[in-house]
């Protein structure tokens, strides 16, 4: 297997394939006969019909949740008609299909988004009003579909929106978790996790596809033999089988009649009960085995710090990949003989390393089920797969113990060993005697016992490897995958992340959307680059006043929401300074807290007078259940918040709040009301970020480092409209090389000294003086890995610049307009168009 040859050959598979034309088809007769009444009357009749036929409810006694489900079924029916037409067009035109594989899809709520994309917002609102119901109130009853952990899953959902909007023949594949990301509540300042049973009232948006039920095998053993044509054959036998059942959720494009689907797999027992146990009286054992099989799709991300958790997580990954490839091959073989042309007809995008087991799975199908020779199977494999990496930190790259992989997936372990053997033989020819290089490139790491390096497997088995911001992609080539980039330079490319403007502007910020549309027309919803036309309006005093009015109205709405959720009053006339994202040390929420403490200390000591800009600092985000330091940071935020609330000198000048259970639906309320967006990770640690894009698109100014997509945002919105602080990535690396000593910064900065001493003294936890001692120890005695102390002074100075500009009023609004105007590049439509052209070979 020639490394150089494989890359070149696989590239030929990406020659653009024309998108299916939306031509009339003999199958294009209406799926549902058109009604004869007005659109609003039709809607009312359909809502009543679904209330009766689907819910079995008397509409005169229906609850608000009944109305939500009836409206959802009504919208689903309309989307299904579009979906059938869309699917017919794929088959009619023999379109190349794109399969987006992701272990996470952070969907959020669907009602408003689907109504919006169908172009039926006014009709639905009017129909419900005539029926005595409130559309906004009904939409609030929907439970978030939290099938993702954060940015990775939300990005996947944005990309499906753009795939549908751009008419790209595509499917999303993942897992239908019974319990999504946990529901977060706060008790005495501590995070408490509760199950997120998002399916408790059913999911009106999905279709269960019992006809698509596939067996997925685990364990067992591999038997080899030589067949009658003298070919070595492998048969994977025994073990256990779990059935994967498909559930489809429709994803509509924006007002284009195109609907694709997200197919999610749910685990079912291969038989309802094991009859042997049942007949022998072991009824409970039979039930236990059934429940154990179905655990695979029970919960998003089981903890993997013990063997059983690791095994379940690996099984989840293979479960959804195996079912997906049975579905892909079924669809492919309907109209095509064999797999020779698979890369010309199918593109599979791996969203991070979680689906990387798909590479040996496709090899297994081609080798064992269809008897292709190894070299041909590998060429097809590399030509089919593309890999998106989402992390710059080597320790975050996924790896599995070899003994676990061999026990759970014995045939795949054999295939991985053989891929590795052939690959390293080629590397030895290119770099004779370079054992260190062989060790770095190997698919098997041996630093902490033998482990399969899934990221290395993903890079080797894909014709394209992309990062998700310009900086991130450079770090991948220069550091994370340096040896691979030297071998396969043509594989590496950048695809900066993007967000859908449908949800993250049009839906969540209708006031701003209307103002922009009045100024430049409505075309920016699908052509976000047209926001550039907004720039001249930044100098228009009347337009600035209207812009400020919209922002203030959004702040009032956010304040009302926070009061309702956590009983905390926010002053809409204060600066809304917001950091909402997953709680993690590298995100540096702690740096934000240190600044808040410094403001508190200056206010109570009289160093700051009443001329200070009143500031509300809002936090939100979830800590992983087993991440003790992240949970302690949440506890600290609450302790600081309570202390500030008790300090008279802070009254009306400084307020801190933590909004619990951060999710897509409350992000849609927070982001439009934000004025200062905190994007403060250490340079060189954040792959991209998408929250930074959402805030800037909605007119927030960013305070941030030169990290991830911050760099490109700053370039696009203008350096003068971004509050930059902190070290650059080269400066970070240089300081680490010299030997970073956090004590130097602590000892020479009086404000930082006081802040850490307050923390260490128990000032914020008088009943538990040592409660926050681990935080101080992490910063001063354990090396301050994320270099908060090194960036503290620069951050504080940048915050002073924030306050100075905010005091100016009108100039802040001008820069807010310029931020929105500069964000056209960061549409998920642009990102998906680049994937289609450069990686998938699909014409947009």
XYZ file of C-alpha atoms in Angstrom, residues 265-757:
493
model
C -30.424 4.664 15.646
C -32.033 3.154 18.720
C -30.831 -0.141 20.216
C -33.335 -2.964 20.505
C -32.803 -6.431 21.891
C -32.265 -9.014 19.147
C -35.190 -10.888 20.672
C -37.683 -9.649 23.206
C -36.432 -12.255 25.669
C -33.946 -15.078 25.627
C -36.423 -17.988 25.536
C -33.964 -20.389 27.123
C -33.820 -18.242 30.249
C -37.535 -17.548 30.077
C -38.558 -21.206 29.777
C -36.257 -22.267 32.596
C -37.952 -19.769 34.889
C -35.146 -17.194 34.809
C -37.595 -14.447 33.869
C -35.599 -11.648 35.515
C -32.417 -12.756 33.758
C -34.242 -12.589 30.416
C -35.418 -9.051 31.156
C -31.938 -8.026 32.340
C -30.336 -9.232 29.112
C -32.876 -7.304 27.057
C -32.257 -4.139 29.082
C -28.493 -4.577 28.793
C -28.717 -4.749 24.995
C -30.784 -1.596 24.840
C -28.401 0.333 27.126
C -26.286 1.150 24.079
C -28.548 4.025 23.052
C -29.715 4.846 26.550
C -27.524 7.813 27.438
C -25.245 10.345 25.740
C -21.603 9.857 26.717
C -21.517 7.369 29.590
C -18.570 8.026 31.890
C -15.519 6.189 30.574
C -13.263 6.235 33.609
C -13.970 2.566 34.297
C -13.869 -0.521 32.061
C -17.632 -0.978 31.730
C -18.066 2.668 30.732
C -15.287 2.441 28.139
C -16.843 -0.678 26.672
C -20.283 0.929 26.434
C -18.859 4.004 24.749
C -16.974 1.918 22.193
C -20.123 -0.111 21.575
C -22.095 3.101 20.984
C -19.633 4.197 18.345
C -19.619 0.887 16.505
C -23.376 0.434 16.907
C -24.246 3.589 14.995
C -21.475 3.109 12.426
C -22.426 -0.533 11.684
C -26.122 0.309 11.291
C -25.290 3.330 9.150
C -23.130 1.347 6.744
C -25.740 -1.354 6.390
C -28.116 1.460 5.428
C -25.615 3.075 3.049
C -24.798 -0.211 1.307
C -28.501 -1.133 1.048
C -29.237 2.186 -0.641
C -26.162 1.973 -2.880
C -26.810 -1.580 -4.081
C -30.402 -0.745 -5.031
C -29.193 0.804 -8.283
C -25.481 -0.026 -8.556
C -23.518 -3.231 -9.074
C -20.606 -3.610 -6.670
C -18.483 -0.986 -4.978
C -15.911 -0.002 -7.606
C -17.489 3.436 -8.045
C -18.453 4.004 -4.405
C -16.242 7.123 -3.950
C -17.894 8.692 -7.006
C -21.365 8.090 -5.579
C -20.882 8.357 -1.825
C -19.030 10.803 0.440
C -18.797 10.050 4.162
C -17.775 12.871 6.497
C -16.530 11.814 9.933
C -17.375 14.532 12.463
C -14.388 14.082 14.803
C -12.856 10.719 15.740
C -16.003 9.164 17.265
C -17.133 7.572 13.967
C -13.586 6.560 12.909
C -14.361 2.876 13.508
C -16.278 3.246 10.211
C -12.972 2.839 8.350
C -12.261 -0.762 9.450
C -16.018 -1.468 9.227
C -16.129 -0.555 5.533
C -12.951 -2.583 5.010
C -14.641 -5.553 6.705
C -17.698 -5.241 4.455
C -15.591 -5.018 1.298
C -13.155 -7.782 2.281
C -15.375 -10.304 4.047
C -18.835 -9.753 2.588
C -17.942 -8.769 -0.988
C -14.533 -10.451 -1.383
C -12.628 -7.465 -2.766
C -8.820 -7.653 -2.733
C -7.136 -5.644 0.007
C -5.606 -2.907 -2.148
C -8.850 -2.247 -3.988
C -10.839 -2.168 -0.745
C -8.383 0.295 0.787
C -8.471 2.548 -2.275
C -12.288 2.650 -2.067
C -12.139 3.308 1.650
C -9.753 6.252 1.442
C -11.687 7.706 -1.486
C -14.955 7.551 0.451
C -13.993 8.986 3.835
C -13.147 12.513 4.927
C -12.269 13.481 8.500
C -12.912 16.675 10.438
C -10.723 17.136 13.502
C -12.072 19.249 16.368
C -9.244 19.436 18.898
C -5.686 20.724 19.065
C -4.818 18.936 22.289
C -3.137 15.537 21.790
C -4.532 14.149 25.057
C -8.065 14.782 23.796
C -7.556 12.559 20.740
C -9.516 9.370 21.223
C -7.794 6.024 21.797
C -8.976 2.583 22.905
C -7.120 -0.200 24.763
C -6.172 -2.927 22.299
C -7.471 -5.677 24.576
C -10.872 -3.931 24.790
C -11.065 -3.492 21.022
C -10.022 -7.120 20.455
C -12.688 -8.384 22.825
C -15.556 -6.193 21.600
C -14.636 -5.994 17.890
C -12.178 -8.828 17.163
C -12.374 -8.628 13.364
C -11.875 -4.871 13.367
C -8.809 -5.231 15.551
C -7.338 -7.664 13.021
C -8.045 -5.222 10.185
C -6.501 -2.299 12.099
C -3.375 -4.353 12.775
C -3.103 -5.176 9.074
C -3.675 -1.544 8.000
C -0.939 -0.547 10.417
C 1.494 -3.253 9.252
C 1.160 -2.290 5.596
C 1.369 1.423 6.343
C 4.480 1.168 8.539
C 6.199 -0.974 5.901
C 5.746 1.927 3.472
C 6.981 4.444 6.043
C 10.139 2.357 6.645
C 10.936 2.555 2.934
C 10.566 6.332 2.978
C 12.360 6.911 6.300
C 14.746 4.007 6.938
C 15.987 3.798 10.510
C 13.621 6.499 11.825
C 12.030 4.489 14.633
C 10.725 7.582 16.411
C 8.743 8.556 13.335
C 7.358 5.018 13.067
C 6.263 5.209 16.690
C 4.495 8.549 16.171
C 2.735 7.424 12.989
C 1.689 4.012 14.223
C -2.021 3.325 14.705
C -1.050 1.572 17.931
C 0.356 3.670 20.757
C 2.329 2.076 23.558
C 2.850 4.965 25.996
C 0.212 3.749 28.475
C -0.301 0.177 27.379
C -1.207 -0.751 23.822
C -3.973 1.506 22.565
C -5.586 2.138 19.182
C -5.097 5.759 18.116
C -8.396 6.580 16.457
C -7.247 9.972 15.165
C -4.277 8.390 13.376
C -6.661 5.830 11.890
C -8.995 8.621 10.732
C -6.157 10.540 9.072
C -4.723 7.476 7.349
C -8.096 6.204 6.140
C -9.409 9.505 4.716
C -8.603 11.433 1.540
C -9.251 14.750 3.317
C -8.379 15.963 6.819
C -9.605 19.395 7.834
C -9.359 21.642 10.825
C -12.123 24.069 11.729
C -10.317 27.417 11.839
C -7.257 28.772 10.080
C -5.123 28.615 13.242
C -6.376 25.162 14.178
C -5.599 23.761 10.738
C -2.073 25.152 10.876
C -1.526 23.611 14.324
C -2.696 20.241 12.981
C -0.095 20.398 10.209
C 2.693 21.863 12.310
C 2.184 19.859 15.498
C -0.685 17.426 16.110
C -0.383 15.515 12.803
C 2.953 16.856 11.606
C 4.297 13.492 10.419
C 1.098 12.705 8.523
C 1.104 16.170 6.944
C 4.614 15.529 5.632
C 3.451 12.235 4.097
C 0.106 13.474 2.756
C 0.303 17.276 2.397
C -2.516 17.298 -0.164
C -4.967 15.806 2.330
C -4.828 18.665 4.825
C -7.076 21.685 4.446
C -9.079 24.189 6.451
C -12.832 24.582 6.674
C -13.606 27.320 9.183
C -16.790 26.565 11.081
C -20.022 28.393 10.406
C -23.473 28.840 11.944
C -26.907 28.893 10.388
C -28.348 32.412 10.168
C -31.846 30.928 10.127
C -31.766 29.892 13.782
C -29.056 32.217 15.057
C -30.397 35.472 13.623
C -33.732 35.149 11.851
C -35.381 32.960 14.510
C -33.742 34.111 17.741
C -33.570 37.828 16.951
C -36.621 38.831 14.872
C -36.331 42.493 15.855
C -32.784 42.818 14.547
C -33.625 40.731 11.477
C -36.473 43.101 10.572
C -34.269 46.166 11.030
C -31.520 44.703 8.827
C -34.010 43.576 6.169
C -35.504 47.074 6.055
C -32.029 48.476 5.424
C -30.542 45.994 2.933
C -33.365 43.617 1.955
C -34.112 40.080 3.228
C -31.660 38.181 1.002
C -29.005 37.946 3.722
C -30.884 35.027 5.350
C -29.494 32.713 2.673
C -26.660 34.953 1.411
C -25.124 36.106 4.662
C -22.246 37.840 2.879
C -24.771 40.556 1.972
C -24.466 41.823 5.553
C -21.486 43.754 4.184
C -24.055 46.199 2.788
C -24.915 47.158 6.369
C -21.596 48.940 6.979
C -22.635 52.421 5.724
C -25.579 52.384 8.141
C -23.160 52.397 11.081
C -22.677 56.130 10.409
C -26.430 56.822 10.298
C -27.507 58.295 13.649
C -31.163 57.366 13.201
C -30.264 53.772 12.307
C -27.927 53.559 15.334
C -30.753 54.706 17.595
C -33.064 52.027 16.235
C -30.288 49.416 16.564
C -29.757 50.388 20.202
C -33.493 50.183 20.836
C -33.632 46.615 19.480
C -30.676 45.605 21.663
C -32.258 47.140 24.760
C -35.511 45.320 24.064
C -33.570 42.052 23.808
C -31.820 42.824 27.097
C -35.190 43.384 28.755
C -36.425 40.063 27.406
C -33.305 38.325 28.747
C -33.686 40.010 32.137
C -37.281 38.801 32.354
C -36.191 35.286 31.436
C -33.435 35.205 34.072
C -35.831 36.535 36.713
C -38.312 33.802 35.817
C -35.676 31.037 35.803
C -33.476 31.850 38.812
C -35.267 34.736 40.552
C -32.360 37.123 39.954
C -32.940 40.719 38.847
C -30.738 42.096 36.085
C -30.545 45.777 35.195
C -31.112 46.191 31.422
C -29.317 49.541 31.592
C -26.066 47.871 32.694
C -23.446 46.335 30.389
C -24.434 42.706 29.731
C -21.119 40.829 29.873
C -21.728 37.155 29.025
C -19.792 33.898 29.042
C -21.938 30.862 28.310
C -20.347 27.606 27.165
C -19.224 24.246 28.490
C -17.442 24.710 31.813
C -13.841 23.626 31.324
C -10.535 24.933 32.607
C -9.263 25.641 29.088
C -12.331 27.829 28.398
C -11.019 29.958 31.303
C -14.260 30.932 33.019
C -11.970 31.228 36.013
C -10.100 34.147 34.425
C -13.437 35.937 34.070
C -14.186 35.260 37.752
C -10.788 36.627 38.781
C -11.594 39.863 36.969
C -15.002 40.040 38.674
C -13.309 39.603 42.049
C -10.876 42.403 41.208
C -13.822 44.715 40.398
C -15.516 43.704 43.647
C -12.329 44.353 45.603
C -11.860 47.775 44.017
C -15.498 48.744 44.688
C -15.524 47.705 48.339
C -12.155 49.376 48.985
C -13.251 52.621 47.307
C -10.717 52.453 44.455
C -13.616 52.590 42.008
C -16.275 55.231 42.488
C -19.813 55.516 41.202
C -18.502 56.580 37.783
C -17.856 52.891 37.060
C -19.851 51.425 34.183
C -22.571 49.257 35.776
C -21.922 45.685 34.725
C -23.944 42.480 34.796
C -21.786 39.382 34.349
C -23.799 36.356 33.250
C -22.386 32.836 33.259
C -23.901 29.606 32.012
C -22.689 26.141 31.101
C -22.479 22.552 32.244
C -19.522 20.738 33.784
C -18.981 17.073 32.993
C -20.354 15.062 35.942
C -16.929 13.677 36.854
C -14.981 16.924 36.346
C -14.394 18.105 39.916
C -12.472 21.296 39.142
C -15.108 22.499 36.661
C -17.835 21.886 39.233
C -15.807 23.779 41.833
C -15.589 26.733 39.438
C -19.400 26.750 39.209
C -19.524 26.738 43.013
C -17.089 29.680 43.068
C -19.210 31.695 40.628
C -22.185 31.309 42.953
C -20.127 32.183 46.023
C -18.781 35.334 44.385
C -22.290 36.213 43.165
C -23.724 35.897 46.685
C -20.886 37.915 48.232
C -21.316 40.752 45.723
C -25.092 40.758 46.288
C -24.472 41.345 50.016
C -21.977 44.175 49.479
C -23.741 47.601 49.558
C -20.957 49.298 47.602
C -21.628 46.965 44.655
C -25.347 47.662 44.584
C -26.393 48.831 41.119
C -22.785 48.675 39.893
C -21.813 44.999 39.763
C -24.038 41.957 39.488
C -23.156 38.329 38.798
C -25.590 35.569 37.846
C -25.366 31.956 36.734
C -28.181 30.739 34.469
C -28.589 27.034 35.068
C -29.116 24.336 32.454
C -27.564 26.176 29.522
C -29.010 24.725 26.297
C -29.954 25.731 22.763
C -33.320 27.221 23.698
C -31.965 29.551 26.367
C -28.977 30.423 24.168
C -31.558 31.781 21.730
C -32.605 34.262 24.442
C -29.173 35.032 25.859
C -27.296 35.760 22.639
C -29.530 38.568 21.272
C -29.329 40.384 24.625
C -25.543 40.150 25.002
C -23.309 43.189 24.559
C -19.883 41.779 25.471
C -18.958 38.248 24.390
C -16.242 36.508 26.421
C -14.047 34.293 24.182
C -11.004 34.073 26.400
C -9.357 30.660 25.970
C -5.559 30.482 25.979
C -4.184 31.033 22.486
C -3.641 27.716 20.741
C -6.190 25.667 22.712
C -9.605 26.293 21.113
C -10.090 24.629 17.726
C -12.599 27.189 16.495
C -15.658 27.954 18.569
C -19.068 28.822 17.174
C -20.496 30.711 20.149
C -18.120 33.555 19.250
C -19.802 33.705 15.821
C -23.357 33.709 17.174
C -22.676 36.582 19.558
C -20.903 38.745 16.976
C -23.623 38.080 14.386
C -26.153 39.483 16.875
C -24.144 42.643 17.475
C -22.095 41.766 20.562
C -18.517 43.008 20.764
C -15.929 40.356 21.577
C -13.228 40.382 24.193
C -10.891 37.571 23.280
C -7.510 36.105 22.566
C -5.987 35.220 19.207
C -7.370 31.712 19.417
C -9.562 29.560 17.193
C -11.944 31.485 14.956
C -11.452 34.650 17.047
C -8.580 35.473 14.707
C -10.749 35.361 11.612
C -13.638 37.159 13.318
C -11.317 39.997 14.288
C -10.037 40.233 10.717
C -13.566 40.361 9.303
C -15.208 42.770 11.775
C -12.172 45.050 12.053
C -9.379 45.126 14.611
C -10.774 48.316 16.163
C -14.090 46.547 16.857
C -12.628 43.691 18.886
C -11.088 43.833 22.375
C -7.872 41.849 22.024
C -5.790 40.669 24.962
C -3.362 37.948 25.928
C -0.403 36.111 24.500
C -0.260 34.760 20.971
C 0.320 31.056 20.321
C 4.067 31.550 19.622
C 4.369 33.605 22.824
C 2.612 30.870 24.785
C 4.998 28.258 23.397
C 8.008 30.474 24.058
C 6.988 31.088 27.692
C 6.447 27.377 28.233
C 9.869 26.635 26.721
C 11.521 29.179 29.031
C 9.758 27.713 32.031
C 6.493 29.366 33.047
C 6.420 30.403 36.712
C 2.984 31.700 37.795
C 4.508 33.044 41.045
C 6.298 35.755 39.066
C 2.971 37.176 37.903
C 1.351 36.745 41.308
C 4.136 38.571 43.120
C 4.423 41.568 40.784
C 0.711 42.329 40.272
C -0.886 43.813 43.404
C -4.452 43.340 42.142
C -3.877 39.696 41.216
C -2.174 39.170 44.586
C -5.222 40.513 46.446
C -7.644 38.484 44.343
C -5.893 35.179 45.007
C -5.423 36.018 48.680
